[in-house]
Amino acid sequence: MSDLNKVSLIDTSEEEQASLVQAIPAPKAPAQKEHDTNLLDDVVEDVQPHTTTSTTIEPEIKQHQDEAITMATTTTTAKEEDWEDDKKEHPLASLSLEEYENNDPWAAQPEDNALLQADVDEDNAEAALVQQPVATTTVFDADNRQEPVAEEQLDEDTSATKGFQNFHDSDKIDDLNVKGQLPEWLVGEHFTIGPSTFDIKYTRKIEIDGELQNASAFYTFGHWFDALPLVNRFDLNGSRNSVTYRHRSTSRRLVEKIREHHGYAPQHPNALYMSNTNQTVLSKFLGSSKVNKPDAEPCAARILANIPGLEGRLFAQNYANHVQELDPFDLKPTRLLQWNEINPKFKGTSSCPNGKYDARTGEYINFSMEVGYQSVKYNFFSISDKNPKGSLLASVTAPMAYVNNFSITPKYIIFVICPILANAGGVKYNWNESIMDSFSFRPSEPTLFYVISREKGDVVATYRSDPCFVFNHINAFEDDRDGVYLDMICYPDDTIARQLTTEYLRNPSTMQPSRLVASEVRRYLLANIEEEKITYMANNSLIPSKTSVTTRIFGLFGKKQTPASSDLEYNNQDQDTNKWYSWMPIASYDKRVQPSIELPQINPKFSMYKHTIMYGLGFSAASSLKDGAIWDSIVKTNMDTKQIEASWHQDFCYPSEAVFVPRPSIGPEDEVGEDEGVLISVVMNSAKSTSFLLVLDAGSLNVLATADLERLVPLSFAHGSYRLREN
């Protein structure tokens, strides 16, 4: 129906308006099925009159309009409606940690969404989704007073499972339709990296009735982190309010290799997180002598717009010792290198994908893990534009463990070893098994904290605390009493890593345990570092350095160290003096905000210094009670008050990492606040089987702008980056 046929209340006489009032039926009660909030703009546009001048509208007509708009904006579940009717504050808006844990905001668990029985598409193994219309809206027509019009087709399956299917790649550049207004200062590029290919189809020979025939099969990566990577590039221009989008799968050559060999047998450790190679043991001895092409190695853990000291403008990293250079415009891989190619002292079979940048010194700091015959060294190094060949900061001999992150302060490197330690003396690791097959969580072992002096290049102190598992550090900063505070997202063990498999994410009803393990945001205190240096120097030889846990020292008579005095609680479960670690001082900690936050972000200008605001992905009240649910909200928390200050959530939508982009200062007198900036996230709308770019105001988490990608982009647990240009 064209806009010309819509009734304009401004152009009608009072008598005609009165007749319209009689013709318009009373609004219906809101439907029980939830409506997508993206329908709001379209619905309101149809209901509201097109006004060009100030005109008084008949009260009854105005009442119907208001009620229609109210129906259009209904996006809450039944329990949430009760909360709104009572005019109570949203339970997630201001709850403290204790209130959140002790009071279930909506006690009744919502019914699970029905999952469709998926048919496998032979080309890409994606689910064939049956779409059903679930929402209509009514517009007023001059000839027909009431006419239901289906605004759009929404899927019956609104689960997150669609975010773990293959992506259809192309080299097309898209100009996106922007709704809302980008900040004028937001001019630059935003890069994300995540999964592109989970399933690869190949042909094999089978015997049927004595004859060989071709049959199709699929090789499927077993873990979310193992899927072959997709790089997304968004060029944002706030002054023009425009966004262009380009994407590329960066391991196309590897797809052909897997198709040829019917599986993937990496020739180096840490290449897979938790996947079956579908290859024989013999393949591990048949290493290729050829140098891999740039697109033959998957680098999917992180993307960086810049690494100081390296020529190039875009880099991707993996858990192994690889850095992949990409063309920043067409995203083609152009070079593949290892850290020891920059400097032989940076040798190691794996490295950390989450290196740190010190804006004061211009240094990029990272480490590689060098596995020896009987011990393991973690080689910390720095590179910069002033020193592109880099320098070795420290070599730390420590237990062989899976370490995904670390932190830095102006004076120290804080290196945390959780007790997820090597199996069988590191034999599986050296045989190129996946990470989660090579390491096991040992709850009887402590979490170790190494404090490394950046100036002296030595370990100056070690601390211990409860066993825990960590994906991501938040920040570390020094106090004025010779101590360091360290914020991390902690789990009780490594169960969370084993829950994020392709099978569980595609079939959440089978997940074990049935809900994602809750995380804790902890703030640790490493107190009196200089004093503890004496303790460390006297006892450091007692720290096990063998690759196997069987070399642990028991029956040790050592110094018993009391916890440092602080207002933090001590939670260590094992204080026996006969343990090999009993001489270590204790890293005390407390909980800072509600559980189940991941992919934390702070204003990067506060990195290495005390911060107050932290952002991350969280759970809405309904999804927090639902089996198999994943993160569906973006949360702003206050680390001092331990409260949730704001949250963003939209029904059936699942965000990937929300990257904080600070507002640039326009002069020396322009002080930019800690939460002044925007959060940018790629969000999957499962109800529409598409994704959109979301730009939030970092202070209020109000939506500033969205841009529809017109395709579904798989969900990502990896880290993105941005690069602003001068406006």
PDB file of C-alpha atoms in Angstrom, residues 164-391:
ATOM      1  CA  PHE A 164      27.548 -21.568  14.662  1.00  0.00           C
ATOM      2  CA  GLN A 165      27.055 -22.410  10.987  1.00  0.00           C
ATOM      3  CA  ASN A 166      29.151 -21.779   7.890  1.00  0.00           C
ATOM      4  CA  PHE A 167      29.391 -18.277   6.452  1.00  0.00           C
ATOM      5  CA  HIS A 168      28.998 -17.633   2.711  1.00  0.00           C
ATOM      6  CA  ASP A 169      32.037 -15.603   1.730  1.00  0.00           C
ATOM      7  CA  SER A 170      32.269 -12.986  -1.017  1.00  0.00           C
ATOM      8  CA  ASP A 171      34.557 -10.158  -2.094  1.00  0.00           C
ATOM      9  CA  LYS A 172      31.751  -7.632  -2.310  1.00  0.00           C
ATOM     10  CA  ILE A 173      31.903  -4.217  -0.604  1.00  0.00           C
ATOM     11  CA  ASP A 174      28.544  -3.166   0.830  1.00  0.00           C
ATOM     12  CA  ASP A 175      27.262   0.287   1.703  1.00  0.00           C
ATOM     13  CA  LEU A 176      25.128  -0.382   4.761  1.00  0.00           C
ATOM     14  CA  ASN A 177      21.867   1.317   5.627  1.00  0.00           C
ATOM     15  CA  VAL A 178      22.497   3.237   8.854  1.00  0.00           C
ATOM     16  CA  LYS A 179      19.604   3.858  11.228  1.00  0.00           C
ATOM     17  CA  GLY A 180      20.300   6.516  13.821  1.00  0.00           C
ATOM     18  CA  GLN A 181      23.292   8.827  13.959  1.00  0.00           C
ATOM     19  CA  LEU A 182      26.966   7.943  14.390  1.00  0.00           C
ATOM     20  CA  PRO A 183      29.018  10.365  16.492  1.00  0.00           C
ATOM     21  CA  GLU A 184      30.701  12.872  14.210  1.00  0.00           C
ATOM     22  CA  TRP A 185      34.117  12.037  15.664  1.00  0.00           C
ATOM     23  CA  LEU A 186      33.742   8.314  14.850  1.00  0.00           C
ATOM     24  CA  VAL A 187      35.738   8.180  11.619  1.00  0.00           C
ATOM     25  CA  GLY A 188      37.887   5.110  11.059  1.00  0.00           C
ATOM     26  CA  GLU A 189      37.965   1.346  10.727  1.00  0.00           C
ATOM     27  CA  HIS A 190      36.638  -1.347  13.007  1.00  0.00           C
ATOM     28  CA  PHE A 191      37.956  -4.897  12.538  1.00  0.00           C
ATOM     29  CA  THR A 192      36.530  -8.102  13.960  1.00  0.00           C
ATOM     30  CA  ILE A 193      37.547 -11.724  13.579  1.00  0.00           C
ATOM     31  CA  GLY A 194      35.530 -14.852  14.210  1.00  0.00           C
ATOM     32  CA  PRO A 195      34.364 -18.137  12.691  1.00  0.00           C
ATOM     33  CA  SER A 196      33.753 -18.578   8.983  1.00  0.00           C
ATOM     34  CA  THR A 197      33.884 -22.325   8.328  1.00  0.00           C
ATOM     35  CA  PHE A 198      32.861 -25.058  10.765  1.00  0.00           C
ATOM     36  CA  ASP A 199      32.096 -27.807   8.217  1.00  0.00           C
ATOM     37  CA  ILE A 200      34.024 -28.813   5.091  1.00  0.00           C
ATOM     38  CA  LYS A 201      32.513 -31.217   2.601  1.00  0.00           C
ATOM     39  CA  TYR A 202      34.744 -33.801   0.956  1.00  0.00           C
ATOM     40  CA  THR A 203      34.307 -36.833  -1.284  1.00  0.00           C
ATOM     41  CA  ARG A 204      35.522 -40.292  -0.356  1.00  0.00           C
ATOM     42  CA  LYS A 205      35.384 -43.745  -1.902  1.00  0.00           C
ATOM     43  CA  ILE A 206      33.063 -46.382  -0.456  1.00  0.00           C
ATOM     44  CA  GLU A 207      32.261 -49.923  -1.591  1.00  0.00           C
ATOM     45  CA  ILE A 208      28.670 -50.739  -2.486  1.00  0.00           C
ATOM     46  CA  ASP A 209      27.813 -54.181  -3.866  1.00  0.00           C
ATOM     47  CA  GLY A 210      31.442 -54.800  -4.693  1.00  0.00           C
ATOM     48  CA  GLU A 211      31.865 -51.537  -6.582  1.00  0.00           C
ATOM     49  CA  LEU A 212      33.671 -48.366  -5.538  1.00  0.00           C
ATOM     50  CA  GLN A 213      31.482 -45.299  -5.538  1.00  0.00           C
ATOM     51  CA  ASN A 214      31.848 -41.693  -4.439  1.00  0.00           C
ATOM     52  CA  ALA A 215      30.181 -40.564  -1.228  1.00  0.00           C
ATOM     53  CA  SER A 216      30.050 -37.192   0.489  1.00  0.00           C
ATOM     54  CA  ALA A 217      31.123 -36.602   4.068  1.00  0.00           C
ATOM     55  CA  PHE A 218      31.928 -33.643   6.283  1.00  0.00           C
ATOM     56  CA  TYR A 219      34.896 -32.724   8.418  1.00  0.00           C
ATOM     57  CA  THR A 220      33.630 -30.569  11.301  1.00  0.00           C
ATOM     58  CA  PHE A 221      35.800 -28.565  13.659  1.00  0.00           C
ATOM     59  CA  GLY A 222      34.897 -29.624  17.178  1.00  0.00           C
ATOM     60  CA  HIS A 223      35.228 -26.321  19.010  1.00  0.00           C
ATOM     61  CA  TRP A 224      34.010 -22.740  18.596  1.00  0.00           C
ATOM     62  CA  PHE A 225      37.628 -21.511  18.710  1.00  0.00           C
ATOM     63  CA  ASP A 226      38.774 -23.892  15.953  1.00  0.00           C
ATOM     64  CA  ALA A 227      36.522 -22.795  13.089  1.00  0.00           C
ATOM     65  CA  LEU A 228      38.428 -21.257  10.192  1.00  0.00           C
ATOM     66  CA  PRO A 229      38.492 -17.461  10.478  1.00  0.00           C
ATOM     67  CA  LEU A 230      36.389 -14.694   9.004  1.00  0.00           C
ATOM     68  CA  VAL A 231      37.696 -11.110   9.077  1.00  0.00           C
ATOM     69  CA  ASN A 232      35.202  -8.236   8.973  1.00  0.00           C
ATOM     70  CA  ARG A 233      36.128  -4.655   8.127  1.00  0.00           C
ATOM     71  CA  PHE A 234      33.766  -1.765   8.844  1.00  0.00           C
ATOM     72  CA  ASP A 235      34.646   1.704   7.598  1.00  0.00           C
ATOM     73  CA  LEU A 236      32.681   4.182   9.703  1.00  0.00           C
ATOM     74  CA  ASN A 237      32.304   7.883   8.921  1.00  0.00           C
ATOM     75  CA  GLY A 238      30.340   9.829  11.497  1.00  0.00           C
ATOM     76  CA  SER A 239      30.411  13.084   9.560  1.00  0.00           C
ATOM     77  CA  ARG A 240      28.668  11.360   6.613  1.00  0.00           C
ATOM     78  CA  ASN A 241      26.782   8.917   8.861  1.00  0.00           C
ATOM     79  CA  SER A 242      27.887   6.032   6.663  1.00  0.00           C
ATOM     80  CA  VAL A 243      29.245   2.503   7.115  1.00  0.00           C
ATOM     81  CA  THR A 244      30.811   0.306   4.439  1.00  0.00           C
ATOM     82  CA  TYR A 245      31.388  -3.389   5.047  1.00  0.00           C
ATOM     83  CA  ARG A 246      33.828  -5.910   3.636  1.00  0.00           C
ATOM     84  CA  HIS A 247      34.658  -9.425   4.776  1.00  0.00           C
ATOM     85  CA  ARG A 248      36.921 -12.302   3.849  1.00  0.00           C
ATOM     86  CA  SER A 249      37.609 -15.871   4.886  1.00  0.00           C
ATOM     87  CA  THR A 250      41.358 -15.880   5.410  1.00  0.00           C
ATOM     88  CA  SER A 251      42.135 -19.633   5.236  1.00  0.00           C
ATOM     89  CA  ARG A 252      40.811 -20.536   1.806  1.00  0.00           C
ATOM     90  CA  ARG A 253      43.882 -22.596   0.915  1.00  0.00           C
ATOM     91  CA  LEU A 254      43.484 -24.636   4.083  1.00  0.00           C
ATOM     92  CA  VAL A 255      39.902 -25.489   3.110  1.00  0.00           C
ATOM     93  CA  GLU A 256      41.200 -27.174  -0.039  1.00  0.00           C
ATOM     94  CA  LYS A 257      43.877 -28.969   1.950  1.00  0.00           C
ATOM     95  CA  ILE A 258      41.323 -30.334   4.412  1.00  0.00           C
ATOM     96  CA  ARG A 259      39.052 -31.369   1.555  1.00  0.00           C
ATOM     97  CA  GLU A 260      41.940 -33.230  -0.059  1.00  0.00           C
ATOM     98  CA  HIS A 261      43.082 -35.016   3.119  1.00  0.00           C
ATOM     99  CA  HIS A 262      39.627 -35.503   4.693  1.00  0.00           C
ATOM    100  CA  GLY A 263      40.830 -33.857   7.893  1.00  0.00           C
ATOM    101  CA  TYR A 264      43.360 -31.517   9.428  1.00  0.00           C
ATOM    102  CA  ALA A 265      46.665 -32.652  10.907  1.00  0.00           C
ATOM    103  CA  PRO A 266      48.600 -29.552  12.037  1.00  0.00           C
ATOM    104  CA  GLN A 267      52.372 -29.757  12.061  1.00  0.00           C
ATOM    105  CA  HIS A 268      52.844 -27.720  15.234  1.00  0.00           C
ATOM    106  CA  PRO A 269      51.397 -27.570  18.777  1.00  0.00           C
ATOM    107  CA  ASN A 270      48.464 -25.364  19.806  1.00  0.00           C
ATOM    108  CA  ALA A 271      46.991 -25.347  16.304  1.00  0.00           C
ATOM    109  CA  LEU A 272      43.671 -26.776  17.519  1.00  0.00           C
ATOM    110  CA  TYR A 273      41.724 -26.028  20.662  1.00  0.00           C
ATOM    111  CA  MET A 274      39.538 -29.121  20.895  1.00  0.00           C
ATOM    112  CA  SER A 275      38.993 -30.894  17.584  1.00  0.00           C
ATOM    113  CA  ASN A 276      39.501 -34.381  16.211  1.00  0.00           C
ATOM    114  CA  THR A 277      41.999 -34.271  13.345  1.00  0.00           C
ATOM    115  CA  ASN A 278      40.392 -37.233  11.517  1.00  0.00           C
ATOM    116  CA  GLN A 279      43.934 -38.289  10.605  1.00  0.00           C
ATOM    117  CA  THR A 280      46.143 -41.260  11.453  1.00  0.00           C
ATOM    118  CA  VAL A 281      49.115 -41.191  13.797  1.00  0.00           C
ATOM    119  CA  LEU A 282      51.361 -41.512  10.735  1.00  0.00           C
ATOM    120  CA  SER A 283      50.312 -38.053   9.551  1.00  0.00           C
ATOM    121  CA  LYS A 284      52.057 -36.531  12.577  1.00  0.00           C
ATOM    122  CA  PHE A 285      55.396 -37.787  11.265  1.00  0.00           C
ATOM    123  CA  LEU A 286      54.829 -36.577   7.719  1.00  0.00           C
ATOM    124  CA  GLY A 287      55.502 -32.921   8.292  1.00  0.00           C
ATOM    125  CA  SER A 288      55.709 -30.726   5.246  1.00  0.00           C
ATOM    126  CA  SER A 289      59.055 -29.120   4.499  1.00  0.00           C
ATOM    127  CA  LYS A 290      57.353 -26.358   2.530  1.00  0.00           C
ATOM    128  CA  VAL A 291      56.746 -22.964   4.032  1.00  0.00           C
ATOM    129  CA  ASN A 292      53.030 -22.440   4.476  1.00  0.00           C
ATOM    130  CA  LYS A 293      51.325 -19.924   2.264  1.00  0.00           C
ATOM    131  CA  PRO A 294      49.810 -16.940   4.123  1.00  0.00           C
ATOM    132  CA  ASP A 295      46.271 -18.329   3.833  1.00  0.00           C
ATOM    133  CA  ALA A 296      47.209 -21.905   4.773  1.00  0.00           C
ATOM    134  CA  GLU A 297      47.383 -21.249   8.515  1.00  0.00           C
ATOM    135  CA  PRO A 298      44.294 -20.375  10.604  1.00  0.00           C
ATOM    136  CA  CYS A 299      44.797 -17.263  12.742  1.00  0.00           C
ATOM    137  CA  ALA A 300      41.475 -16.626  14.458  1.00  0.00           C
ATOM    138  CA  ALA A 301      42.107 -15.629  18.086  1.00  0.00           C
ATOM    139  CA  ARG A 302      42.699 -11.894  17.698  1.00  0.00           C
ATOM    140  CA  ILE A 303      43.018  -9.140  15.112  1.00  0.00           C
ATOM    141  CA  LEU A 304      45.151  -6.024  15.607  1.00  0.00           C
ATOM    142  CA  ALA A 305      45.115  -2.859  13.525  1.00  0.00           C
ATOM    143  CA  ASN A 306      48.776  -2.321  14.356  1.00  0.00           C
ATOM    144  CA  ILE A 307      51.744  -4.047  15.994  1.00  0.00           C
ATOM    145  CA  PRO A 308      54.557  -1.582  16.707  1.00  0.00           C
ATOM    146  CA  GLY A 309      57.777  -2.491  14.966  1.00  0.00           C
ATOM    147  CA  LEU A 310      56.133  -4.625  12.284  1.00  0.00           C
ATOM    148  CA  GLU A 311      55.581  -3.320   8.798  1.00  0.00           C
ATOM    149  CA  GLY A 312      51.950  -3.646   7.870  1.00  0.00           C
ATOM    150  CA  ARG A 313      48.619  -2.347   9.012  1.00  0.00           C
ATOM    151  CA  LEU A 314      46.569  -5.375   9.999  1.00  0.00           C
ATOM    152  CA  PHE A 315      47.539  -8.587  11.808  1.00  0.00           C
ATOM    153  CA  ALA A 316      45.766 -11.741  12.960  1.00  0.00           C
ATOM    154  CA  GLN A 317      47.103 -14.121  15.606  1.00  0.00           C
ATOM    155  CA  ASN A 318      46.443 -17.662  16.790  1.00  0.00           C
ATOM    156  CA  TYR A 319      47.301 -19.767  19.838  1.00  0.00           C
ATOM    157  CA  ALA A 320      50.333 -21.153  18.054  1.00  0.00           C
ATOM    158  CA  ASN A 321      53.359 -19.022  17.272  1.00  0.00           C
ATOM    159  CA  HIS A 322      51.935 -17.344  14.163  1.00  0.00           C
ATOM    160  CA  VAL A 323      51.237 -13.793  13.067  1.00  0.00           C
ATOM    161  CA  GLN A 324      49.356 -13.369   9.799  1.00  0.00           C
ATOM    162  CA  GLU A 325      49.630 -10.046   7.997  1.00  0.00           C
ATOM    163  CA  LEU A 326      46.536  -8.951   6.059  1.00  0.00           C
ATOM    164  CA  ASP A 327      45.948  -6.288   3.477  1.00  0.00           C
ATOM    165  CA  PRO A 328      43.903  -3.709   5.430  1.00  0.00           C
ATOM    166  CA  PHE A 329      41.624  -2.990   2.460  1.00  0.00           C
ATOM    167  CA  ASP A 330      40.812  -6.259   0.669  1.00  0.00           C
ATOM    168  CA  LEU A 331      41.764  -8.381   3.746  1.00  0.00           C
ATOM    169  CA  LYS A 332      43.873 -10.856   1.745  1.00  0.00           C
ATOM    170  CA  PRO A 333      46.612 -12.618   3.742  1.00  0.00           C
ATOM    171  CA  THR A 334      49.970 -11.326   2.530  1.00  0.00           C
ATOM    172  CA  ARG A 335      52.523 -12.803   4.937  1.00  0.00           C
ATOM    173  CA  LEU A 336      52.832 -15.448   7.644  1.00  0.00           C
ATOM    174  CA  LEU A 337      55.587 -15.186  10.228  1.00  0.00           C
ATOM    175  CA  GLN A 338      56.658 -16.477  13.619  1.00  0.00           C
ATOM    176  CA  TRP A 339      58.058 -14.407  16.457  1.00  0.00           C
ATOM    177  CA  ASN A 340      61.470 -16.062  16.267  1.00  0.00           C
ATOM    178  CA  GLU A 341      61.777 -14.754  12.679  1.00  0.00           C
ATOM    179  CA  ILE A 342      61.823 -11.243  14.118  1.00  0.00           C
ATOM    180  CA  ASN A 343      64.375 -12.166  16.760  1.00  0.00           C
ATOM    181  CA  PRO A 344      65.843 -15.655  17.389  1.00  0.00           C
ATOM    182  CA  LYS A 345      65.598 -15.008  21.137  1.00  0.00           C
ATOM    183  CA  PHE A 346      61.805 -15.043  20.860  1.00  0.00           C
ATOM    184  CA  LYS A 347      61.792 -18.769  20.119  1.00  0.00           C
ATOM    185  CA  GLY A 348      58.959 -21.013  21.200  1.00  0.00           C
ATOM    186  CA  THR A 349      56.375 -23.434  19.871  1.00  0.00           C
ATOM    187  CA  SER A 350      53.433 -21.281  20.916  1.00  0.00           C
ATOM    188  CA  SER A 351      52.668 -17.744  21.996  1.00  0.00           C
ATOM    189  CA  CYS A 352      49.935 -15.716  23.601  1.00  0.00           C
ATOM    190  CA  PRO A 353      47.310 -14.254  21.223  1.00  0.00           C
ATOM    191  CA  ASN A 354      46.612 -11.425  23.669  1.00  0.00           C
ATOM    192  CA  GLY A 355      49.766  -9.333  23.770  1.00  0.00           C
ATOM    193  CA  LYS A 356      49.739  -5.969  25.572  1.00  0.00           C
ATOM    194  CA  TYR A 357      50.499  -2.455  24.355  1.00  0.00           C
ATOM    195  CA  ASP A 358      52.104   0.207  26.551  1.00  0.00           C
ATOM    196  CA  ALA A 359      51.063   3.589  25.156  1.00  0.00           C
ATOM    197  CA  ARG A 360      53.675   5.369  27.317  1.00  0.00           C
ATOM    198  CA  THR A 361      56.671   3.585  25.840  1.00  0.00           C
ATOM    199  CA  GLY A 362      55.212   2.468  22.495  1.00  0.00           C
ATOM    200  CA  GLU A 363      56.059  -1.168  23.282  1.00  0.00           C
ATOM    201  CA  TYR A 364      54.139  -4.256  22.282  1.00  0.00           C
ATOM    202  CA  ILE A 365      54.809  -6.981  24.883  1.00  0.00           C
ATOM    203  CA  ASN A 366      54.136 -10.692  24.486  1.00  0.00           C
ATOM    204  CA  PHE A 367      55.664 -14.076  25.304  1.00  0.00           C
ATOM    205  CA  SER A 368      56.419 -17.369  23.597  1.00  0.00           C
ATOM    206  CA  MET A 369      56.526 -20.750  25.319  1.00  0.00           C
ATOM    207  CA  GLU A 370      59.728 -22.720  24.743  1.00  0.00           C
ATOM    208  CA  VAL A 371      59.309 -26.387  25.634  1.00  0.00           C
ATOM    209  CA  GLY A 372      62.568 -28.077  26.545  1.00  0.00           C
ATOM    210  CA  TYR A 373      63.376 -31.683  27.371  1.00  0.00           C
ATOM    211  CA  GLN A 374      62.733 -31.281  31.098  1.00  0.00           C
ATOM    212  CA  SER A 375      61.574 -27.715  31.616  1.00  0.00           C
ATOM    213  CA  VAL A 376      59.588 -24.902  30.069  1.00  0.00           C
ATOM    214  CA  LYS A 377      60.624 -21.292  29.566  1.00  0.00           C
ATOM    215  CA  TYR A 378      58.273 -18.399  28.945  1.00  0.00           C
ATOM    216  CA  ASN A 379      60.217 -15.830  26.926  1.00  0.00           C
ATOM    217  CA  PHE A 380      58.775 -12.333  27.398  1.00  0.00           C
ATOM    218  CA  PHE A 381      59.775  -9.809  24.750  1.00  0.00           C
ATOM    219  CA  SER A 382      58.959  -6.324  23.538  1.00  0.00           C
ATOM    220  CA  ILE A 383      59.075  -4.690  20.117  1.00  0.00           C
ATOM    221  CA  SER A 384      58.468  -1.085  19.139  1.00  0.00           C
ATOM    222  CA  ASP A 385      58.883   1.317  16.251  1.00  0.00           C
ATOM    223  CA  LYS A 386      62.138   2.465  17.845  1.00  0.00           C
ATOM    224  CA  ASN A 387      63.351  -1.111  18.266  1.00  0.00           C
ATOM    225  CA  PRO A 388      61.745  -3.257  15.514  1.00  0.00           C
ATOM    226  CA  LYS A 389      64.078  -6.199  16.189  1.00  0.00           C
ATOM    227  CA  GLY A 390      62.855  -6.165  19.764  1.00  0.00           C
ATOM    228  CA  SER A 391      64.476  -7.216  22.995  1.00  0.00           C
TER     229      SER A 391
END
